[in-house]
Short mmCIF file of C-alpha atoms and ligand atoms in Angstrom, two decimals:
data_model
loop_
_atom_site.label_atom_id
_atom_site.label_comp_id
_atom_site.label_asym_id
_atom_site.label_seq_id
_atom_site.Cartn_x
_atom_site.Cartn_y
_atom_site.Cartn_z
CA MET A 134 9.63 72.75 66.27
CA GLU A 135 10.80 70.07 68.64
CA MET A 136 8.36 67.17 68.48
CA LYS A 137 7.50 65.47 71.73
CA ALA A 138 4.94 62.93 72.86
CA PRO A 139 1.91 64.72 74.34
CA ARG A 140 2.03 65.46 78.08
CA GLY A 141 0.91 62.49 80.13
CA THR A 142 1.64 59.96 77.38
CA HIS A 143 4.71 57.80 76.99
CA ASP A 144 6.40 55.65 74.41
CA ILE A 145 6.90 52.02 75.28
CA MET A 146 10.39 51.54 73.96
CA PRO A 147 12.03 48.28 72.83
CA GLU A 148 13.89 47.95 76.14
CA GLN A 149 10.50 47.94 77.90
CA SER A 150 8.20 46.18 75.46
CA GLY A 151 9.74 42.77 76.15
CA ALA A 152 8.69 43.00 79.81
CA TRP A 153 5.20 44.11 78.74
CA GLN A 154 4.92 41.09 76.44
CA ALA A 155 6.17 38.69 79.12
CA VAL A 156 3.61 40.01 81.61
CA GLU A 157 0.89 39.90 78.95
CA ASP A 158 1.74 36.24 78.26
CA VAL A 159 1.27 35.40 81.94
CA ILE A 160 -2.05 37.26 81.95
CA ARG A 161 -3.33 35.55 78.80
CA ARG A 162 -2.48 32.10 80.11
CA ARG A 163 -4.12 32.83 83.45
CA CYS A 164 -7.29 34.20 81.81
CA ALA A 165 -7.51 31.09 79.62
CA ARG A 166 -7.23 28.84 82.71
CA PHE A 167 -10.09 30.75 84.29
CA GLY A 168 -12.23 30.41 81.14
CA PHE A 169 -12.04 34.04 79.99
CA GLU A 170 -11.90 35.01 76.30
CA GLU A 171 -10.48 38.19 74.87
CA ILE A 172 -12.58 41.03 73.52
CA ARG A 173 -11.19 44.05 71.68
CA THR A 174 -13.43 47.06 71.32
CA PRO A 175 -12.77 50.39 69.55
CA ILE A 176 -10.72 53.00 71.38
CA PHE A 177 -13.44 55.54 70.73
CA GLU A 178 -17.16 55.24 71.17
CA GLN A 179 -20.12 57.55 70.86
CA THR A 180 -19.93 59.85 73.86
CA ASN A 181 -23.25 58.70 75.29
CA VAL A 182 -21.79 55.18 75.84
CA PHE A 183 -19.61 56.66 78.58
CA ALA A 184 -22.00 59.35 79.76
CA ARG A 185 -24.46 56.55 80.51
CA GLY A 186 -22.11 53.67 81.16
CA VAL A 187 -19.68 55.48 83.45
CA GLY A 188 -22.14 57.96 84.90
CA ASP A 189 -22.40 61.66 84.21
CA THR A 190 -21.83 62.64 87.84
CA THR A 191 -18.34 61.10 87.87
CA ASP A 192 -15.09 63.05 87.61
CA ILE A 193 -14.22 60.90 84.63
CA VAL A 194 -17.20 62.05 82.63
CA GLN A 195 -17.36 65.60 83.94
CA LYS A 196 -13.69 66.51 83.76
CA GLU A 197 -11.48 63.87 82.24
CA MET A 198 -12.84 62.77 78.88
CA TYR A 199 -11.23 63.43 75.52
CA THR A 200 -14.37 64.30 73.61
CA PHE A 201 -14.51 65.62 70.07
CA ASP A 202 -16.95 66.02 67.21
CA ASP A 203 -16.02 63.90 64.21
CA LYS A 204 -16.31 65.26 60.68
CA GLY A 205 -19.94 64.15 60.58
CA GLY A 206 -20.68 66.24 63.67
CA ARG A 207 -21.13 63.22 65.98
CA SER A 208 -19.77 63.49 69.49
CA MET A 209 -17.10 60.84 70.06
CA THR A 210 -14.95 60.09 73.10
CA LEU A 211 -11.66 58.28 73.49
CA ARG A 212 -12.48 55.58 75.99
CA PRO A 213 -11.62 56.52 79.59
CA GLU A 214 -12.35 52.96 80.77
CA ASN A 215 -13.55 49.78 79.13
CA THR A 216 -16.57 48.37 80.94
CA ALA A 217 -19.04 50.63 79.12
CA GLY A 218 -17.60 49.71 75.70
CA VAL A 219 -17.61 46.00 76.51
CA VAL A 220 -21.23 46.18 77.64
CA ARG A 221 -22.09 48.08 74.44
CA ALA A 222 -20.44 45.32 72.38
CA PHE A 223 -22.12 42.58 74.44
CA LEU A 224 -25.51 44.14 73.70
CA GLU A 225 -24.80 44.96 70.07
CA HIS A 226 -23.76 41.35 69.37
CA ARG A 227 -26.64 39.98 71.47
CA LEU A 228 -24.42 37.75 73.54
CA TYR A 229 -27.21 37.75 76.12
CA SER A 230 -29.16 35.27 73.99
CA GLY A 231 -26.40 32.64 74.32
CA PRO A 232 -25.24 30.56 77.27
CA MET A 233 -24.36 32.36 80.50
CA PRO A 234 -22.12 33.44 82.01
CA VAL A 235 -20.05 35.26 79.39
CA LYS A 236 -16.50 35.77 80.65
CA LEU A 237 -14.44 38.37 78.80
CA TYR A 238 -11.10 40.07 79.23
CA TYR A 239 -9.23 42.89 77.53
CA LEU A 240 -5.50 43.35 77.72
CA SER A 241 -3.16 46.35 77.46
CA ALA A 242 -6.04 48.31 76.08
CA PRO A 243 -5.20 52.04 75.89
CA MET A 244 -7.40 54.36 77.98
CA PHE A 245 -7.49 58.15 77.90
CA ARG A 246 -8.18 60.51 80.78
CA TYR A 247 -7.41 64.20 80.96
CA GLU A 248 -5.77 64.00 84.38
CA ASN A 249 -2.90 65.83 86.01
CA PRO A 250 0.04 63.68 84.98
CA GLN A 251 2.29 62.41 87.77
CA SER A 252 4.16 59.24 88.56
CA GLY A 253 1.78 56.35 87.87
CA ARG A 254 -0.93 58.67 86.56
CA TYR A 255 -1.06 59.35 82.86
CA ARG A 256 -3.36 60.70 80.18
CA GLN A 257 -2.93 57.62 78.06
CA PHE A 258 -2.47 54.43 80.03
CA HIS A 259 -3.30 50.77 79.57
CA GLN A 260 -5.64 48.47 81.38
CA PHE A 261 -6.12 44.79 81.74
CA GLY A 262 -9.62 43.96 82.88
CA VAL A 263 -12.23 41.25 83.05
CA GLU A 264 -16.02 41.36 82.91
CA VAL A 265 -18.41 38.52 83.68
CA PHE A 266 -22.03 38.84 82.61
CA GLY A 267 -24.92 36.72 83.79
CA ALA A 268 -23.47 35.35 87.06
CA PRO A 269 -25.26 36.68 90.15
CA SER A 270 -23.59 34.48 92.76
CA ALA A 271 -20.86 35.74 95.09
CA SER A 272 -18.73 32.77 94.01
CA CYS A 273 -18.18 34.69 90.77
CA ASP A 274 -17.02 37.80 92.65
CA ALA A 275 -14.56 35.54 94.47
CA GLU A 276 -13.50 34.01 91.15
CA VAL A 277 -12.56 37.34 89.59
CA ILE A 278 -10.77 38.39 92.77
CA ALA A 279 -8.89 35.07 92.76
CA LEU A 280 -7.86 35.68 89.15
CA ALA A 281 -6.40 39.08 90.02
CA TRP A 282 -4.88 38.03 93.33
CA GLY A 283 -3.19 34.93 91.95
CA LEU A 284 -1.92 36.88 88.95
CA LEU A 285 -0.11 39.32 91.20
CA LYS A 286 1.39 36.46 93.18
CA GLU A 287 2.42 34.71 89.97
CA LEU A 288 4.16 37.91 88.88
CA GLY A 289 6.08 38.04 92.15
CA VAL A 290 4.07 40.80 93.85
CA GLU A 291 3.80 39.25 97.28
CA LYS A 292 2.83 41.95 99.77
CA LEU A 293 -0.78 42.51 98.87
CA ALA A 294 -3.86 43.69 100.66
CA LEU A 295 -7.36 42.93 99.48
CA HIS A 296 -9.96 45.41 100.66
CA ILE A 297 -13.59 44.48 100.18
CA ASN A 298 -16.85 46.21 100.89
CA SER A 299 -20.51 45.93 100.02
CA ILE A 300 -22.38 48.97 98.77
CA GLY A 301 -25.73 47.20 98.80
CA CYS A 302 -28.43 47.38 96.15
CA PRO A 303 -30.64 50.28 94.99
CA THR A 304 -33.29 49.32 97.57
CA CYS A 305 -31.10 49.43 100.65
CA ARG A 306 -29.11 52.35 99.27
CA MET A 307 -32.16 54.59 99.21
CA GLU A 308 -32.47 54.50 103.02
CA TYR A 309 -28.75 54.90 103.41
CA GLN A 310 -28.62 57.96 101.16
CA LYS A 311 -31.16 59.67 103.41
CA SER A 312 -28.97 59.29 106.48
CA LEU A 313 -25.89 60.26 104.46
CA ARG A 314 -27.57 63.47 103.27
CA ALA A 315 -28.60 64.32 106.80
CA TYR A 316 -25.04 63.80 108.04
CA PHE A 317 -23.42 65.92 105.30
CA ASN A 318 -26.03 68.64 105.75
CA ASP A 319 -24.68 69.04 109.26
CA HIS A 320 -21.17 69.54 107.82
CA LEU A 321 -21.95 71.80 104.87
CA ASP A 322 -19.39 74.44 105.89
CA THR A 323 -16.53 72.01 105.53
CA LEU A 324 -17.47 70.47 102.17
CA CYS A 325 -15.94 71.71 98.90
CA GLY A 326 -18.05 73.35 96.16
CA THR A 327 -18.23 70.19 94.07
CA CYS A 328 -19.45 68.19 97.05
CA HIS A 329 -22.22 70.74 97.64
CA GLU A 330 -23.51 69.83 94.20
CA ARG A 331 -23.00 66.12 94.88
CA LEU A 332 -25.11 66.34 98.01
CA ASP A 333 -28.26 66.74 95.95
CA ARG A 334 -27.44 64.53 93.01
CA ASN A 335 -25.53 61.68 94.59
CA PRO A 336 -24.22 62.05 98.16
CA MET A 337 -22.22 58.80 97.93
CA ARG A 338 -19.86 60.55 95.52
CA ILE A 339 -18.75 62.76 98.44
CA LEU A 340 -17.20 59.68 100.01
CA ASP A 341 -14.87 59.54 96.98
CA CYS A 342 -13.81 63.21 97.09
CA LYS A 343 -10.06 63.75 97.13
CA SER A 344 -10.12 67.05 99.07
CA PRO A 345 -8.58 66.49 102.55
CA GLU A 346 -11.40 68.43 104.27
CA CYS A 347 -14.12 66.37 102.60
CA LYS A 348 -12.16 63.22 103.30
CA ALA A 349 -12.02 64.06 107.02
CA VAL A 350 -15.79 64.61 107.13
CA ALA A 351 -16.39 61.43 105.10
CA GLU A 352 -14.42 59.35 107.62
CA ASN A 353 -17.18 59.70 110.23
CA ALA A 354 -20.11 59.50 107.83
CA PRO A 355 -22.60 56.65 108.18
CA LYS A 356 -21.28 53.51 106.47
CA MET A 357 -23.18 51.69 103.74
CA ILE A 358 -22.06 48.35 105.11
CA ASP A 359 -24.07 49.06 108.30
CA HIS A 360 -27.19 49.72 106.24
CA ILE A 361 -27.33 46.85 103.74
CA CYS A 362 -30.45 44.68 103.49
CA ASP A 363 -30.56 41.00 104.44
CA ASP A 364 -30.07 39.77 100.86
CA CYS A 365 -27.01 41.96 100.39
CA LYS A 366 -25.68 40.87 103.77
CA GLU A 367 -26.04 37.24 102.73
CA HIS A 368 -24.25 37.95 99.42
CA PHE A 369 -21.39 39.64 101.27
CA GLN A 370 -21.17 36.73 103.71
CA GLN A 371 -21.00 34.33 100.77
CA LEU A 372 -18.21 36.39 99.23
CA LYS A 373 -16.20 36.15 102.44
CA THR A 374 -16.80 32.41 102.62
CA TYR A 375 -15.63 31.86 99.03
CA LEU A 376 -12.56 34.02 99.60
CA GLU A 377 -11.75 31.89 102.63
CA VAL A 378 -12.20 28.73 100.55
CA ALA A 379 -9.75 30.22 98.03
CA GLY A 380 -7.31 31.04 100.84
CA ILE A 381 -7.33 34.76 100.06
CA PRO A 382 -7.02 37.05 103.09
CA TYR A 383 -9.14 40.21 103.04
CA SER A 384 -10.12 43.13 105.17
CA VAL A 385 -13.45 44.89 105.10
CA ASP A 386 -12.95 48.55 104.20
CA PRO A 387 -16.17 50.56 104.48
CA MET A 388 -14.47 53.51 102.78
CA ILE A 389 -14.36 51.88 99.34
CA VAL A 390 -17.37 53.11 97.44
CA ARG A 391 -18.42 53.47 93.87
CA GLY A 392 -21.05 56.08 94.12
CA LEU A 393 -22.99 55.11 91.05
CA ASP A 394 -26.42 53.62 90.99
CA TYR A 395 -25.55 50.67 88.82
CA TYR A 396 -22.83 49.41 91.14
CA THR A 397 -24.19 46.86 93.53
CA ARG A 398 -22.92 44.82 96.42
CA THR A 399 -19.26 43.85 96.08
CA VAL A 400 -16.55 46.46 95.59
CA PHE A 401 -12.87 45.71 96.07
CA GLU A 402 -9.35 46.98 95.64
CA ILE A 403 -6.05 45.18 95.64
CA ILE A 404 -3.22 47.25 96.98
CA SER A 405 0.47 46.56 96.73
CA GLU A 406 1.99 47.51 100.07
CA ASP A 407 5.43 47.88 98.54
CA ILE A 408 4.95 51.19 96.76
CA GLY A 409 3.49 54.44 97.99
CA ALA A 410 0.60 56.55 96.82
CA GLN A 411 -0.12 54.74 93.56
CA GLY A 412 -0.22 51.28 95.19
CA THR A 413 -3.78 50.47 94.10
CA VAL A 414 -3.13 48.21 91.15
CA CYS A 415 -6.58 46.76 90.73
CA GLY A 416 -10.10 47.92 91.42
CA GLY A 417 -13.38 46.23 90.68
CA GLY A 418 -16.84 45.25 91.73
CA ARG A 419 -20.30 44.18 90.81
CA TYR A 420 -22.52 46.27 88.56
CA ASP A 421 -25.84 44.49 88.34
CA GLY A 422 -27.64 47.63 87.16
CA LEU A 423 -25.39 48.60 84.26
CA MET A 424 -26.72 46.36 81.51
CA ARG A 425 -30.24 47.66 82.08
CA LEU A 426 -29.05 51.22 82.22
CA MET A 427 -27.44 50.80 78.82
CA GLY A 428 -30.65 49.58 77.29
CA GLY A 429 -30.12 45.84 77.67
CA PRO A 430 -31.81 43.11 79.67
CA GLU A 431 -31.58 42.77 83.44
CA LEU A 432 -28.27 40.89 83.68
CA PRO A 433 -25.73 41.00 86.48
CA GLY A 434 -22.10 41.88 85.88
CA VAL A 435 -18.87 41.79 87.84
CA GLY A 436 -15.34 42.72 86.87
CA PHE A 437 -12.14 44.60 87.58
CA ALA A 438 -9.51 46.72 85.89
CA PHE A 439 -5.75 46.71 86.41
CA GLY A 440 -3.47 49.55 85.42
CA VAL A 441 -0.73 47.85 83.41
CA GLU A 442 1.78 50.70 83.97
CA ARG A 443 1.03 50.54 87.71
CA LEU A 444 1.51 46.81 87.70
CA LEU A 445 4.87 47.12 85.93
CA MET A 446 5.90 49.93 88.29
CA VAL A 447 5.24 47.72 91.27
CA MET A 448 7.11 44.83 89.67
CA GLU A 449 10.05 47.08 88.85
CA ALA A 450 10.18 48.44 92.40
CA LEU A 451 10.34 44.85 93.63
CA GLY A 452 12.99 43.83 91.09
CA LYS A 453 10.48 41.40 89.56
CA LEU A 454 10.34 42.70 86.00
CA PRO A 455 10.98 39.75 83.69
CA GLU A 456 14.47 39.68 82.20
CA VAL A 457 14.13 39.64 78.45
CA ASP A 458 16.94 38.41 76.19
CA ARG A 459 17.22 40.97 73.38
CA THR A 460 20.31 39.52 71.72
CA SER A 461 20.40 37.38 68.61
CA ASP A 462 21.47 33.74 68.59
CA VAL A 463 23.71 33.97 65.59
CA TYR A 464 25.21 36.72 63.47
CA ILE A 465 26.12 35.63 59.96
CA ALA A 466 28.86 37.91 58.65
CA SER A 467 29.99 37.83 55.04
CA LEU A 468 32.49 39.38 52.70
CA PRO A 469 30.82 42.40 51.08
CA ASN A 470 30.46 40.70 47.67
CA ASP A 471 27.30 39.38 46.05
CA ASP A 472 27.97 35.65 46.34
CA ALA A 473 28.91 35.78 50.03
CA ARG A 474 26.06 38.12 50.92
CA LYS A 475 23.51 35.92 49.12
CA LYS A 476 24.76 32.85 50.95
CA ALA A 477 24.56 34.69 54.29
CA PHE A 478 21.00 35.72 53.44
CA GLU A 479 20.09 32.13 52.54
CA LEU A 480 21.60 30.70 55.76
CA CYS A 481 19.92 33.39 57.79
CA MET A 482 16.51 32.47 56.36
CA THR A 483 17.14 28.76 56.98
CA CYS A 484 18.09 29.47 60.59
CA ARG A 485 15.03 31.66 61.16
CA ALA A 486 12.78 28.96 59.69
CA GLU A 487 14.13 26.68 62.44
CA GLY A 488 13.27 29.20 65.14
CA ILE A 489 16.76 30.64 65.52
CA ARG A 490 17.15 34.38 66.00
CA ALA A 491 19.62 35.17 63.21
CA GLU A 492 20.96 38.45 61.84
CA ILE A 493 22.99 39.53 58.82
CA ASP A 494 24.52 42.75 57.56
CA HIS A 495 22.42 44.99 55.30
CA ALA A 496 24.97 47.70 54.56
CA ALA A 497 27.69 45.74 52.71
CA ARG A 498 30.11 46.66 55.48
CA GLY A 499 33.56 45.12 55.63
CA LEU A 500 34.15 41.99 57.70
CA LYS A 501 35.91 43.94 60.44
CA ALA A 502 32.95 46.25 60.94
CA GLN A 503 30.52 43.32 60.92
CA THR A 504 32.57 41.42 63.49
CA LYS A 505 32.66 44.48 65.72
CA TYR A 506 28.89 44.88 65.36
CA ALA A 507 28.27 41.20 66.18
CA GLY A 508 30.33 41.57 69.38
CA LYS A 509 28.58 44.78 70.41
CA SER A 510 25.11 43.44 69.70
CA GLY A 511 25.70 40.54 72.07
CA ALA A 512 25.09 37.82 69.46
CA LYS A 513 25.79 34.44 71.04
CA PHE A 514 27.36 32.84 67.97
CA MET A 515 28.95 34.13 64.80
CA ILE A 516 29.57 32.66 61.37
CA VAL A 517 31.83 34.26 58.75
CA ILE A 518 31.28 33.58 55.07
CA GLY A 519 34.39 34.22 52.98
CA ASP A 520 35.81 32.76 49.78
CA ASP A 521 37.01 29.51 51.45
CA GLU A 522 33.66 28.92 53.08
CA LEU A 523 31.86 29.42 49.78
CA ALA A 524 34.24 27.09 48.00
CA ASN A 525 34.04 24.35 50.68
CA GLU A 526 30.33 24.74 51.50
CA SER A 527 31.45 24.71 55.10
CA VAL A 528 31.62 27.27 57.94
CA ARG A 529 32.88 27.61 61.48
CA ILE A 530 30.38 28.52 64.19
CA ARG A 531 32.10 30.66 66.76
CA ASN A 532 30.95 30.89 70.36
CA MET A 533 31.29 34.59 71.15
CA ALA A 534 31.51 34.03 74.90
CA ASP A 535 34.61 31.80 74.92
CA GLY A 536 35.94 31.96 71.37
CA THR A 537 35.59 28.20 70.73
CA GLU A 538 34.60 27.12 67.24
CA ILE A 539 33.01 24.11 65.60
CA GLU A 540 33.02 23.14 61.91
CA SER A 541 29.71 22.70 60.16
CA SER A 542 28.64 22.01 56.63
CA MET A 543 26.42 24.78 55.34
CA ALA A 544 23.55 22.32 55.05
CA ASP A 545 23.77 21.56 58.78
CA VAL A 546 24.22 25.11 60.08
CA ALA A 547 20.72 25.46 61.53
CA LYS A 548 20.84 22.03 63.18
CA ASN A 549 24.26 22.74 64.72
CA VAL A 550 23.40 26.25 65.90
CA LEU A 551 20.27 24.84 67.53
CA SER A 552 22.21 22.21 69.43
CA LEU A 553 24.80 24.81 70.49
CA ILE A 554 22.07 27.14 71.78
CA HIS A 555 20.47 24.36 73.79
CA ALA A 556 23.78 22.82 74.97
P1 AMP B 1385 -10.34 52.84 87.56
O1 AMP B 1385 -10.85 52.52 86.17
O2 AMP B 1385 -10.28 54.32 87.84
O3 AMP B 1385 -11.02 52.03 88.62
O4 AMP B 1385 -8.82 52.38 87.56
C1 AMP B 1385 -8.42 51.04 87.51
C2 AMP B 1385 -6.92 50.99 87.57
O5 AMP B 1385 -6.37 51.65 86.41
C3 AMP B 1385 -6.31 51.74 88.74
O6 AMP B 1385 -6.24 50.91 89.86
C4 AMP B 1385 -4.94 52.08 88.22
O7 AMP B 1385 -4.07 50.98 88.36
C5 AMP B 1385 -5.18 52.32 86.75
N1 AMP B 1385 -5.33 53.77 86.43
C6 AMP B 1385 -6.43 54.55 86.57
N2 AMP B 1385 -6.19 55.79 86.14
C7 AMP B 1385 -4.92 55.82 85.71
C8 AMP B 1385 -4.07 56.84 85.12
N3 AMP B 1385 -4.50 58.06 84.88
N4 AMP B 1385 -2.79 56.48 84.80
C9 AMP B 1385 -2.34 55.23 85.02
N5 AMP B 1385 -3.08 54.24 85.55
C10 AMP B 1385 -4.36 54.52 85.90
#
């Protein structure tokens, strides 16, 4: 049987992982500057964490979860997103009894969704996301947007569009849902079967439907933004003001919705205008009702999630993927006898202790084969340990690019390689 990675998953190979790490470094530094700390939660949770925390009317919960019974007969689910798990951890560890706000991030965390795989859409993918708990003010919404926006700029993704919207609060949404139901009732013939069901349970979900017919009807539906209450209006106005203070351009897009009761007020997406269909790299919003829904205290929350593969795809399309040097600094070749090999091993360890990327042979190959390997591997410098070198306690360090050599005592090899690297 030919063994292959499961459909919709991918290996991150050594030629790619360097770019992942470089991007992750930028993200970590940026999160630290913004006062966010990392949280790592399990990749599976009890199914009800997601059924409640994501919402059982969503496509994610209804169609896309990898759910299984463990050997103890408990229903478990591989996480399809991370907010619900982070809220579960926040509550379990009672972080609500400490100082507020609590600002958390997770990075390159694997997520699992049973979706139709296509470019930029996978069954296992990775997200970077942030969650802030206990900060009701719109300045915090602007802060998380600024984190995401500036990150993309820092990574060289320049052509960006920020779309914002307000989906109000449960109070103003009640009125809105009435007019939405009335509107969709007049267009029942056009709506798909799923949307017929949504009409009763949660008509706002129809606005998210991917079917072109439903989309066309949704375009002319009443807009939440025209129905929000005065408090929500004020919050949205504040958000715009803070975005202006941060110098972040935005456009109001009434079509962005998150049709779940616990989402409140701000929703946003950041879209890279350089790639096509999968250009939405980041989506987020405020979810003031979630903590309560998951059995915790009344505490506001706001956050976003980035698709890391999407982000790297955009960077690659723009030629902005970080160049990662995968070659070693020095290759220490030796005659294939015990004394020479031991000395090479010792020098290699000394070099590595000084931060030099050093390599030796582990197959007792002849000098010719080792020299060939050193050239092929792209090592910047090479040292050969033969009988003379052992006898004199001295080596030559050869620059592989131009063939020049310098003499060095064995004791000073690390020091000399270091100064050659940094010359
Ligand atoms: P969501 O949790 O659905 O709001 O998605 C947040 C971000 O995760 C999206 O903007 C995408 O960048 C990314 N994403 C979502 N689903 C997938 C998927 N199946 N494959 C790859 N990336 C995804």
